[in-house]
Amino acid sequence: MKYLLLIYSNAENWEHPLFLRDPAFLALPPEERDALAARAEELFTEISESGELVAGTALGDPVTARTMRVRDGVPVATDGPFVETKEQLAGYVVVDCDSPERAAEIAARIPDARFAAVEVRPVMTASGLEM
Amino acid sequence: MSGPGDVSGPGDAAVPAGRVEELLRRSAPRAVAALARRSGRFETAEDAVQEALLAAAEHWPREGVPDRPEAWLIRVASRRMTDLLRGEAAARRREERAAARVPPDERVAPAADAAADAAAGGDGTLTLLLLCCHPALTPPSQVALTLRAAGGLTTAEVARAFLVPEATMAQRIARAKQRIRAAGGRFAMPPAGERDARVRAVLRVLYLVFNEGYTASSGPELHRAELTGEAIRLARELHGLLPRDGEAAGLLALMLLTDARRPARTAADGSLVPLAEQDRGLWDRASIAEGTALVTRALARARLGPYQAQAAIAAVHAEAARAQDTDWPQIVALYELLERLDPGPVVRLNHAVAVAMARGPRAGLELLGPLAGDGRMARHHRLHAVRAHLLEMAGDGAGALAEFRAAARLTTSVPERRYLRGRAARLTG
């Protein structure tokens, strides 16, 4: 079962890995910051080696976003993201794992879950059971 | 890599790809078993055979199938294995700054216990299946390794069937083999005390493979449909190896009886057709006859288990010429049996449907009551879908509509959602 993990982060302090310049992160004692960064590394090594990681990437700052709308057949572009919020979609990971519980566990171990949020969304499939 | 002519003369040129594929899949587990048994190195043997399979897939269709395909594969793979072991030995030397204890050529020589192993595992296919379903692995890893090592599929084919990138699948398989080794697993029959649990694990893996394929219906997922054929082939092989195991027979029967409905389960536009509305004339009579005979024989002779019970339910459905001829009281009795053998929310749901058909919708709805209190089930589309059907049967159109809509939003399957929305639309129309 595949899940899209949406990593939200405060766009003011965008950097990659995403959480590195988050004020809440920077306020932590150095050893705790190191431990958190190391745990993030560990998580990505773990899900790559297990074959659960399907895809993932960080996204550019929302100021680089363009949102397209077509009205009466005319495409109109506006600068900036579709939804204006403090926390923006900063990156995503697609995992293929055993259960929704495992997907939630992976999401909770992404450090940004601690500073903003990571949303877990199942990916639709073209398979189905007759009822 | 050499051509096919060195083991035996080339056969007919320009062989159809389908025949080559079938030969490779049949020969692969025996080649892995032969090399793993000789060398005691399952992981390397499995990699070497995978490379030999890729070479064969390239050479055979063009140059003809060798007279002894299995010997060809073993020859090419063992040559490749010598290279791989030499590479591993060199790496180890670099790490340890010491000479490898045994030269690689000796390592591919027969191991001392090969004869005993051969006696225990026949041609090694059973040993291989049991190793691929090692308890140190998660079910998805067991599935991936079984399909590649015992099913003879290439990494690319397994990846395509599970809709993940090839690199992801390669990683999953490599990791699975490392885990087996770390857990002390080796290419040998497990001790007698563990054997039964391991056979149950193989049955579960084959069942998972079958379901992955069976639920695929259209579009980008069509490659997955091949998995049902693979699962049936491996289940047939396992039943041949363990003819007295009632559950191995039951699983093969269940697969045959379920797969028999495949031509009727989707409409021309790819939408799902529920069992009650399927054109039973499209059901595969030969599969039904074989599955029914298998489960009947198993039920008479072997210890009862959940696959036999499920196969028996499928057989009762199959023998009804029309949906309204279904022997629901018998299906209810079989679900009661299944709930004792293998209780779980999905069995309970199906049981409730059968009870509704036999005794009326209110009796079915009563059985669903306890499930609604289960937090995980409350968010599960199947609970809402079943409740919707039963409410509709009971004449509660508004209740059914709400439940069909809830189920449609909760499912992550495109065809299921389309079906559920269609049922909701019928109620509003």
Coordinates of C-alpha atoms in Angstrom, one line a residue:
Chain A
M1 CA 0.0 0.0 0.0
K2 CA 1.5 3.4 -1.0
Y3 CA 1.2 6.5 1.0
L4 CA 2.2 10.1 0.2
L5 CA 3.7 11.8 3.2
L6 CA 3.4 15.6 2.9
I7 CA 5.9 17.6 4.8
Y8 CA 4.7 21.0 6.0
S9 CA 7.1 23.6 7.2
N10 CA 7.2 27.3 7.9
A11 CA 8.4 28.9 4.7
E12 CA 10.2 31.7 6.5
N13 CA 13.1 29.4 7.4
W14 CA 13.2 27.1 4.3
E15 CA 16.3 25.1 4.0
H16 CA 17.2 21.5 3.3
P17 CA 16.9 19.3 5.2
L18 CA 13.8 21.3 5.8
F19 CA 13.9 21.6 9.6
L20 CA 17.5 22.9 9.9
R21 CA 16.6 26.5 10.2
D22 CA 13.4 26.3 12.0
P23 CA 13.6 28.6 15.1
A24 CA 12.2 25.8 17.3
F25 CA 15.0 23.5 16.0
L26 CA 17.6 26.2 16.5
A27 CA 16.5 26.8 20.0
L28 CA 17.4 23.3 21.0
P29 CA 20.6 22.5 22.7
P30 CA 23.3 21.5 20.2
E31 CA 23.5 17.9 21.2
E32 CA 19.7 17.5 20.8
R33 CA 19.9 19.1 17.3
D34 CA 22.7 16.7 16.3
A35 CA 20.7 13.7 17.6
L36 CA 17.6 14.9 15.7
A37 CA 19.6 15.3 12.5
A38 CA 21.2 11.9 13.0
R39 CA 17.8 10.3 13.6
A40 CA 16.5 11.8 10.3
E41 CA 19.5 10.3 8.5
E42 CA 18.8 7.0 10.1
L43 CA 15.2 7.0 9.0
F44 CA 16.1 7.7 5.4
T45 CA 18.8 5.0 5.4
E46 CA 16.3 2.6 7.0
I47 CA 13.5 3.1 4.5
S48 CA 15.8 3.1 1.5
E49 CA 17.4 -0.2 2.6
S50 CA 14.1 -1.8 3.4
G51 CA 12.7 -0.9 -0.1
E52 CA 9.9 1.1 1.4
L53 CA 11.1 4.4 -0.1
V54 CA 9.6 4.9 -3.5
A55 CA 10.2 8.6 -4.2
G56 CA 10.7 11.8 -2.4
T57 CA 12.0 15.3 -2.9
A58 CA 12.2 18.7 -1.3
L59 CA 10.3 21.6 -3.0
G60 CA 11.4 25.1 -3.8
D61 CA 10.4 28.0 -1.5
P62 CA 6.8 29.0 -2.0
V63 CA 7.9 32.4 -3.4
T64 CA 9.0 30.5 -6.4
A65 CA 5.5 29.0 -6.9
R66 CA 3.2 29.9 -9.7
T67 CA -0.5 29.0 -9.5
M68 CA -2.4 28.5 -12.7
R69 CA -6.1 29.0 -13.2
V70 CA -8.0 28.7 -16.5
R71 CA -11.1 30.9 -16.6
D72 CA -13.3 31.0 -19.7
G73 CA -10.5 29.2 -21.5
V74 CA -7.9 31.8 -20.6
P75 CA -4.9 30.7 -18.4
V76 CA -4.1 33.1 -15.7
A77 CA -1.0 32.8 -13.6
T78 CA -0.5 34.2 -10.1
D79 CA 2.7 34.2 -8.2
G80 CA 2.7 32.3 -5.0
P81 CA 1.1 29.1 -3.7
F82 CA -2.6 28.1 -4.1
V83 CA -3.2 28.2 -0.4
E84 CA -1.7 31.0 1.6
T85 CA -0.8 29.7 5.0
K86 CA 2.2 30.0 7.3
E87 CA 3.0 26.3 7.0
Q88 CA 3.5 25.3 3.4
L89 CA 4.1 22.1 1.5
A90 CA 7.9 21.8 1.7
G91 CA 8.5 18.3 0.4
Y92 CA 7.1 14.9 0.0
V93 CA 8.0 11.2 0.4
V94 CA 6.2 8.3 -1.2
V95 CA 6.5 5.1 0.8
D96 CA 5.2 1.6 0.0
C97 CA 4.6 -0.1 3.3
D98 CA 2.8 -2.9 5.1
S99 CA 0.1 -1.0 7.0
P100 CA -1.3 2.5 7.7
E101 CA 0.3 2.2 11.1
R102 CA 3.8 1.8 9.6
A103 CA 3.2 4.8 7.3
A104 CA 2.2 6.9 10.3
E105 CA 5.3 5.7 12.2
I106 CA 7.5 6.8 9.3
A107 CA 5.8 10.2 9.2
A108 CA 6.2 10.8 12.9
R109 CA 9.9 10.1 12.6
I110 CA 10.4 12.9 10.0
P111 CA 11.7 15.7 12.2
D112 CA 9.4 18.3 10.6
A113 CA 6.5 16.5 12.3
R114 CA 7.9 18.0 15.5
F115 CA 8.0 21.6 14.3
A116 CA 5.1 21.7 11.9
A117 CA 3.3 18.6 10.6
V118 CA 3.6 15.6 8.2
E119 CA 0.3 14.5 6.6
V120 CA -0.2 10.9 5.6
R121 CA -2.4 10.3 2.5
P122 CA -3.1 6.9 1.0
V123 CA -2.5 6.7 -2.8
M124 CA -5.5 5.5 -4.8
T125 CA -5.1 2.2 -6.7
A126 CA -6.7 0.9 -9.8
S127 CA -7.3 -2.5 -8.1
G128 CA -10.5 -3.4 -6.5
L129 CA -12.6 -6.2 -5.1
E130 CA -16.0 -7.1 -6.4
M131 CA -18.6 -6.8 -3.7
Chain B
M1 CA 28.6 -14.7 -20.8
S2 CA 28.7 -17.4 -23.4
G3 CA 26.0 -18.5 -25.9
P4 CA 23.7 -21.4 -25.4
G5 CA 25.7 -23.9 -27.5
D6 CA 28.2 -25.0 -24.8
V7 CA 25.9 -27.2 -22.7
S8 CA 23.8 -28.7 -25.4
G9 CA 23.0 -28.1 -29.0
P10 CA 20.7 -25.2 -29.8
G11 CA 17.1 -26.1 -30.3
D12 CA 14.6 -24.4 -32.7
A13 CA 15.4 -20.8 -33.5
A14 CA 13.0 -18.0 -33.0
V15 CA 11.1 -19.3 -30.0
P16 CA 8.0 -17.5 -28.8
A17 CA 8.8 -15.2 -25.8
G18 CA 6.0 -16.7 -23.8
R19 CA 7.4 -20.2 -24.0
V20 CA 10.9 -19.0 -23.0
E21 CA 9.4 -17.1 -20.0
E22 CA 7.5 -20.3 -18.9
L23 CA 10.6 -22.4 -19.2
L24 CA 12.7 -19.9 -17.2
R25 CA 10.1 -19.6 -14.5
R26 CA 9.9 -23.4 -14.1
S27 CA 13.6 -23.9 -14.2
A28 CA 14.7 -21.0 -12.0
P29 CA 13.9 -22.4 -8.5
R30 CA 15.7 -25.7 -9.3
A31 CA 18.7 -23.8 -10.5
V32 CA 18.8 -21.6 -7.4
A33 CA 18.4 -24.7 -5.2
A34 CA 21.1 -26.6 -7.0
L35 CA 23.6 -23.8 -6.7
A36 CA 22.7 -22.8 -3.2
R37 CA 22.9 -26.4 -2.0
R38 CA 26.3 -26.9 -3.7
S39 CA 27.8 -23.6 -2.4
G40 CA 26.0 -23.1 0.9
R41 CA 25.6 -19.4 -0.4
F42 CA 22.0 -18.8 -1.0
E43 CA 22.2 -15.0 -1.6
T44 CA 25.0 -15.2 -4.2
A45 CA 23.4 -18.2 -5.9
E46 CA 20.2 -16.3 -6.2
D47 CA 21.9 -13.3 -7.7
A48 CA 23.8 -15.5 -10.1
V49 CA 20.7 -17.3 -11.3
Q50 CA 18.9 -13.9 -11.8
E51 CA 21.8 -12.9 -14.1
A52 CA 21.6 -16.2 -15.9
L53 CA 17.8 -15.7 -16.4
L54 CA 18.4 -12.2 -17.9
A55 CA 21.1 -13.8 -20.2
A56 CA 18.7 -16.6 -21.2
A57 CA 15.8 -14.1 -21.9
E58 CA 18.2 -12.4 -24.3
H59 CA 19.7 -15.4 -26.0
W60 CA 17.0 -18.0 -26.2
P61 CA 14.4 -16.3 -28.2
R62 CA 17.0 -15.4 -30.8
E63 CA 19.2 -18.5 -30.8
G64 CA 16.9 -21.2 -29.7
V65 CA 16.2 -22.9 -26.4
P66 CA 19.0 -25.3 -25.4
D67 CA 18.0 -29.0 -25.1
R68 CA 18.5 -29.0 -21.4
P69 CA 17.5 -25.5 -20.3
E70 CA 18.0 -26.1 -16.6
A71 CA 21.6 -27.3 -17.2
W72 CA 22.3 -24.3 -19.3
L73 CA 21.0 -22.0 -16.5
I74 CA 23.0 -23.8 -13.9
R75 CA 26.2 -23.7 -16.0
V76 CA 25.9 -20.0 -16.8
A77 CA 24.9 -19.1 -13.2
S78 CA 27.7 -21.1 -11.6
R79 CA 30.2 -19.4 -13.8
R80 CA 28.7 -16.1 -12.8
M81 CA 28.8 -17.2 -9.2
T82 CA 32.5 -17.9 -9.3
D83 CA 33.0 -14.3 -10.4
L84 CA 30.7 -13.0 -7.7
L85 CA 32.4 -15.0 -5.0
R86 CA 35.8 -13.9 -6.3
G87 CA 34.6 -10.3 -6.0
E88 CA 33.2 -10.9 -2.5
A89 CA 36.5 -12.6 -1.5
A90 CA 38.5 -9.7 -2.8
A91 CA 36.3 -7.2 -0.9
R92 CA 36.7 -9.2 2.2
R93 CA 40.5 -9.4 1.7
R94 CA 40.6 -5.6 1.4
E95 CA 38.5 -5.3 4.6
E96 CA 40.3 -7.9 6.7
R97 CA 43.8 -7.4 5.0
A98 CA 44.0 -11.2 5.1
A99 CA 43.7 -13.9 2.5
A100 CA 40.3 -15.5 2.1
R101 CA 40.3 -18.8 3.9
V102 CA 38.9 -20.8 1.0
P103 CA 39.6 -20.2 -2.7
P104 CA 36.4 -19.3 -4.5
D105 CA 36.5 -22.4 -6.8
E106 CA 36.3 -24.7 -3.8
R107 CA 33.4 -22.8 -2.5
V108 CA 31.2 -23.8 -5.4
A109 CA 32.1 -27.4 -4.8
P110 CA 29.4 -29.7 -3.3
A111 CA 28.8 -29.2 0.3
A112 CA 29.0 -32.2 2.6
D113 CA 25.4 -32.3 3.6
A114 CA 24.1 -31.8 0.0
A115 CA 22.8 -35.4 -0.2
A116 CA 20.9 -35.2 3.0
D117 CA 19.4 -31.8 1.9
A118 CA 18.4 -33.3 -1.4
A119 CA 16.7 -36.2 0.3
A120 CA 14.8 -33.8 2.5
G121 CA 13.7 -31.3 -0.1
G122 CA 13.3 -33.2 -3.4
D123 CA 14.5 -30.9 -6.1
G124 CA 15.1 -28.1 -3.6
T125 CA 12.0 -26.1 -4.5
L126 CA 10.3 -26.7 -1.2
T127 CA 13.5 -25.7 0.7
L128 CA 13.7 -22.6 -1.4
L129 CA 10.1 -21.6 -0.8
L130 CA 10.5 -22.1 3.0
L131 CA 13.7 -20.0 3.0
C132 CA 12.0 -17.2 1.0
C133 CA 9.3 -17.0 3.6
H134 CA 11.7 -16.9 6.5
P135 CA 10.1 -15.4 9.7
A136 CA 12.7 -12.6 9.9
L137 CA 11.1 -11.0 6.8
T138 CA 8.0 -8.8 6.6
P139 CA 5.3 -10.1 4.3
P140 CA 6.1 -7.7 1.4
S141 CA 9.7 -8.8 1.5
Q142 CA 8.7 -12.5 1.6
V143 CA 6.5 -11.8 -1.4
A144 CA 9.2 -10.1 -3.4
L145 CA 11.9 -12.7 -2.7
T146 CA 9.5 -15.6 -3.4
L147 CA 8.6 -14.2 -6.8
R148 CA 12.1 -13.6 -7.8
A149 CA 13.9 -16.6 -6.3
A150 CA 11.2 -19.3 -6.5
G151 CA 9.0 -17.7 -9.2
G152 CA 11.8 -17.0 -11.6
L153 CA 10.6 -13.4 -12.3
T154 CA 13.2 -10.7 -13.0
T155 CA 13.5 -7.8 -10.6
A156 CA 12.0 -5.6 -13.3
E157 CA 8.9 -7.8 -13.6
V158 CA 8.4 -7.9 -9.8
A159 CA 8.8 -4.1 -9.6
R160 CA 6.3 -3.6 -12.4
A161 CA 3.8 -5.9 -10.8
F162 CA 4.0 -3.9 -7.6
L163 CA 4.2 -0.5 -9.3
V164 CA 7.4 0.5 -7.7
P165 CA 10.7 1.6 -9.3
E166 CA 13.1 -1.3 -10.1
A167 CA 15.7 0.1 -7.8
T168 CA 13.3 0.1 -4.9
M169 CA 12.4 -3.6 -5.6
A170 CA 16.1 -4.5 -6.0
Q171 CA 16.8 -2.9 -2.6
R172 CA 13.9 -4.8 -1.0
I173 CA 15.1 -8.1 -2.3
A174 CA 18.8 -7.5 -1.4
R175 CA 17.7 -6.4 2.1
A176 CA 15.5 -9.5 2.5
K177 CA 18.4 -11.8 1.7
Q178 CA 20.7 -9.9 4.2
R179 CA 18.1 -10.3 6.9
I180 CA 17.8 -14.0 6.3
R181 CA 21.5 -14.4 6.6
A182 CA 21.7 -12.2 9.7
A183 CA 18.9 -14.4 11.3
G184 CA 21.0 -17.5 10.6
G185 CA 18.8 -18.8 7.8
R186 CA 20.5 -21.1 5.4
F187 CA 19.6 -23.2 2.4
A188 CA 18.4 -26.3 4.2
M189 CA 15.1 -27.7 5.4
P190 CA 14.1 -26.0 8.7
P191 CA 14.0 -28.3 11.8
A192 CA 10.9 -30.5 12.0
G193 CA 9.4 -28.3 14.8
E194 CA 9.5 -25.2 12.6
R195 CA 8.5 -26.7 9.3
D196 CA 4.7 -26.5 9.8
A197 CA 4.8 -22.8 10.7
R198 CA 7.0 -22.1 7.7
V199 CA 4.7 -23.9 5.3
R200 CA 1.8 -21.8 6.7
A201 CA 3.9 -18.7 5.9
V202 CA 4.5 -19.9 2.3
L203 CA 0.7 -20.4 1.9
R204 CA 0.0 -16.9 3.2
V205 CA 2.6 -15.4 0.8
L206 CA 1.1 -17.2 -2.2
Y207 CA -2.3 -16.0 -1.1
L208 CA -1.0 -12.4 -1.0
V209 CA 0.5 -12.8 -4.4
F210 CA -2.8 -14.1 -5.8
N211 CA -4.8 -11.3 -4.3
E212 CA -2.5 -8.6 -5.6
G213 CA -3.1 -10.0 -9.1
Y214 CA -6.8 -10.8 -8.7
T215 CA -7.8 -7.3 -7.5
A216 CA -6.0 -5.7 -10.5
S217 CA -8.5 -5.0 -13.2
S218 CA -7.5 -2.4 -15.7
G219 CA -5.2 0.3 -17.0
P220 CA -1.7 0.7 -15.5
E221 CA -2.3 -2.3 -13.1
L222 CA -2.8 -4.9 -15.8
H223 CA 0.8 -6.3 -15.3
R224 CA -0.3 -7.2 -11.8
A225 CA -2.9 -9.6 -13.3
E226 CA -0.1 -11.9 -14.2
L227 CA 0.5 -12.5 -10.5
T228 CA -2.6 -14.7 -10.2
G229 CA -1.1 -17.1 -12.8
E230 CA 2.2 -17.1 -10.9
A231 CA 0.5 -17.7 -7.6
I232 CA -1.6 -20.6 -9.0
R233 CA 1.6 -22.1 -10.6
L234 CA 3.5 -22.0 -7.3
A235 CA 0.5 -23.2 -5.3
R236 CA 0.2 -26.1 -7.7
E237 CA 3.8 -26.9 -7.3
L238 CA 3.5 -26.7 -3.5
H239 CA 0.5 -29.0 -3.5
G240 CA 2.5 -31.4 -5.6
L241 CA 5.3 -31.3 -3.1
L242 CA 2.9 -31.7 -0.1
P243 CA 0.0 -33.7 -1.4
R244 CA -1.2 -34.6 2.1
D245 CA -1.3 -31.0 3.3
G246 CA -5.0 -30.1 3.3
E247 CA -4.4 -26.4 3.4
A248 CA -2.0 -26.4 0.4
A249 CA -4.8 -28.2 -1.5
G250 CA -7.4 -25.8 0.0
L251 CA -5.4 -22.7 -1.1
L252 CA -4.9 -24.0 -4.7
A253 CA -8.7 -24.8 -4.8
L254 CA -9.5 -21.3 -3.4
M255 CA -7.4 -19.7 -6.1
L256 CA -8.8 -21.8 -8.9
L257 CA -12.4 -21.1 -7.8
T258 CA -11.8 -17.4 -7.4
D259 CA -9.9 -17.0 -10.6
A260 CA -12.7 -18.8 -12.5
R261 CA -14.8 -15.7 -12.0
R262 CA -12.3 -13.4 -13.5
P263 CA -13.9 -13.1 -16.9
A264 CA -17.2 -12.0 -15.3
R265 CA -15.9 -9.7 -12.5
T266 CA -15.3 -6.7 -14.7
A267 CA -17.5 -5.1 -17.3
A268 CA -16.1 -3.9 -20.7
D269 CA -15.4 -0.4 -19.3
G270 CA -13.4 -1.9 -16.4
S271 CA -16.0 -1.4 -13.7
L272 CA -16.5 -4.1 -11.1
V273 CA -19.5 -6.4 -11.3
P274 CA -20.7 -7.8 -8.0
L275 CA -21.0 -11.5 -7.6
A276 CA -24.8 -11.4 -7.6
E277 CA -24.9 -9.7 -11.0
Q278 CA -22.1 -11.6 -12.8
D279 CA -22.8 -13.5 -16.0
R280 CA -22.2 -17.0 -14.7
G281 CA -21.9 -18.3 -18.2
L282 CA -18.5 -16.6 -18.4
W283 CA -17.2 -18.5 -15.4
D284 CA -14.3 -20.9 -16.2
R285 CA -15.9 -24.3 -15.8
A286 CA -12.6 -26.2 -16.0
S287 CA -11.1 -24.2 -13.1
I288 CA -14.3 -24.7 -11.1
A289 CA -14.3 -28.4 -11.6
E290 CA -10.7 -28.7 -10.6
G291 CA -11.0 -26.5 -7.5
T292 CA -14.2 -28.2 -6.4
A293 CA -12.6 -31.7 -6.7
L294 CA -9.5 -30.5 -4.8
V295 CA -11.4 -29.0 -1.9
T296 CA -13.8 -31.9 -1.7
R297 CA -10.9 -34.4 -1.5
A298 CA -9.1 -32.3 1.1
L299 CA -12.1 -31.8 3.3
A300 CA -12.7 -35.6 3.4
R301 CA -9.1 -36.5 4.2
A302 CA -7.1 -33.7 5.8
R303 CA -7.3 -31.6 9.0
L304 CA -9.6 -28.6 8.3
G305 CA -8.2 -25.2 7.9
P306 CA -9.2 -21.7 6.8
Y307 CA -8.2 -22.0 3.2
Q308 CA -10.3 -25.2 2.8
A309 CA -13.2 -23.4 4.5
Q310 CA -12.9 -20.4 2.1
A311 CA -12.5 -22.8 -0.9
A312 CA -15.6 -24.6 0.2
I313 CA -17.5 -21.3 0.3
A314 CA -16.3 -20.4 -3.2
A315 CA -17.4 -23.9 -4.4
V316 CA -20.9 -23.4 -3.0
H317 CA -21.1 -20.1 -4.9
A318 CA -19.8 -21.8 -8.0
E319 CA -22.3 -24.6 -8.0
A320 CA -25.3 -22.1 -8.1
A321 CA -26.5 -21.7 -11.7
R322 CA -28.1 -18.4 -10.8
A323 CA -27.4 -16.0 -7.8
Q324 CA -30.9 -16.8 -6.4
D325 CA -30.0 -20.5 -6.3
T326 CA -27.2 -20.0 -3.9
D327 CA -27.3 -22.3 -0.9
W328 CA -27.0 -19.4 1.7
P329 CA -27.6 -21.6 4.8
Q330 CA -24.7 -23.7 3.9
I331 CA -22.5 -20.6 3.3
V332 CA -23.6 -19.3 6.7
A333 CA -22.5 -22.6 8.3
L334 CA -19.1 -22.4 6.5
Y335 CA -18.6 -18.8 7.7
E336 CA -19.3 -19.9 11.3
L337 CA -16.6 -22.5 10.9
L338 CA -14.2 -20.0 9.3
E339 CA -14.9 -17.5 12.2
R340 CA -13.8 -20.3 14.6
L341 CA -10.7 -21.2 12.6
D342 CA -9.5 -17.7 11.6
P343 CA -11.5 -15.0 13.3
G344 CA -11.2 -11.4 12.0
P345 CA -13.3 -8.4 10.9
V346 CA -13.3 -9.3 7.2
V347 CA -14.6 -12.8 7.9
R348 CA -17.2 -11.2 10.2
L349 CA -18.4 -8.9 7.4
N350 CA -18.8 -11.7 4.9
H351 CA -20.5 -13.8 7.5
A352 CA -23.0 -10.9 8.1
V353 CA -23.8 -10.7 4.4
A354 CA -24.4 -14.5 4.3
V355 CA -26.7 -14.3 7.3
A356 CA -28.6 -11.4 5.7
M357 CA -29.1 -13.5 2.6
A358 CA -30.2 -16.6 4.6
R359 CA -32.3 -15.0 7.4
G360 CA -32.9 -11.4 6.3
P361 CA -31.1 -8.0 6.5
R362 CA -31.9 -7.3 10.1
A363 CA -30.1 -10.5 11.3
G364 CA -27.1 -9.5 9.2
L365 CA -27.0 -5.9 10.6
E366 CA -27.1 -7.2 14.1
L367 CA -23.9 -9.1 13.5
L368 CA -22.2 -5.9 12.3
G369 CA -22.9 -4.1 15.6
P370 CA -19.8 -5.1 17.5
L371 CA -17.6 -4.1 14.5
A372 CA -18.7 -0.5 14.5
G373 CA -17.1 -0.1 18.0
D374 CA -13.7 -1.2 16.6
G375 CA -11.9 2.1 15.8
R376 CA -10.0 0.7 12.8
M377 CA -13.1 -0.8 11.2
A378 CA -15.1 2.4 11.7
R379 CA -12.8 4.0 9.1
H380 CA -12.8 1.0 6.8
H381 CA -14.9 1.3 3.7
R382 CA -15.9 -2.4 3.7
L383 CA -17.9 -2.0 6.9
H384 CA -19.8 0.9 5.4
A385 CA -20.3 -0.9 2.1
V386 CA -21.7 -4.0 3.7
R387 CA -24.0 -1.9 6.0
A388 CA -25.2 0.0 2.9
H389 CA -26.1 -3.2 1.1
L390 CA -28.0 -4.6 4.1
L391 CA -29.8 -1.3 4.8
E392 CA -30.9 -1.2 1.1
M393 CA -32.2 -4.8 1.4
A394 CA -34.1 -3.7 4.6
G395 CA -35.7 -0.9 2.7
D396 CA -33.9 1.9 4.5
G397 CA -32.9 4.0 1.4
A398 CA -31.7 7.0 3.2
G399 CA -29.5 5.0 5.6
A400 CA -28.1 3.0 2.7
L401 CA -27.4 6.2 0.7
A402 CA -25.4 7.7 3.6
E403 CA -23.4 4.4 4.0
F404 CA -22.7 4.1 0.3
R405 CA -21.4 7.6 0.2
A406 CA -19.2 7.1 3.3
A407 CA -17.8 3.9 1.8
A408 CA -17.1 5.6 -1.5
R409 CA -15.1 8.3 0.3
L410 CA -13.1 5.8 2.4
T411 CA -12.0 3.4 -0.2
T412 CA -8.6 4.0 -1.9
S413 CA -9.6 1.9 -4.9
V414 CA -10.7 3.8 -8.0
P415 CA -13.0 1.0 -9.3
E416 CA -14.5 0.3 -5.9
R417 CA -15.3 4.0 -5.5
R418 CA -16.9 4.1 -8.9
Y419 CA -19.1 1.1 -8.0
L420 CA -20.1 2.6 -4.6
R421 CA -21.0 5.9 -6.1
G422 CA -23.0 4.1 -8.7
R423 CA -25.0 2.3 -6.0
A424 CA -25.5 5.6 -4.3
A425 CA -26.8 7.2 -7.5
R426 CA -29.3 4.4 -8.0
L427 CA -30.8 5.3 -4.7
T428 CA -31.2 9.0 -5.5
G429 CA -32.4 8.5 -9.1

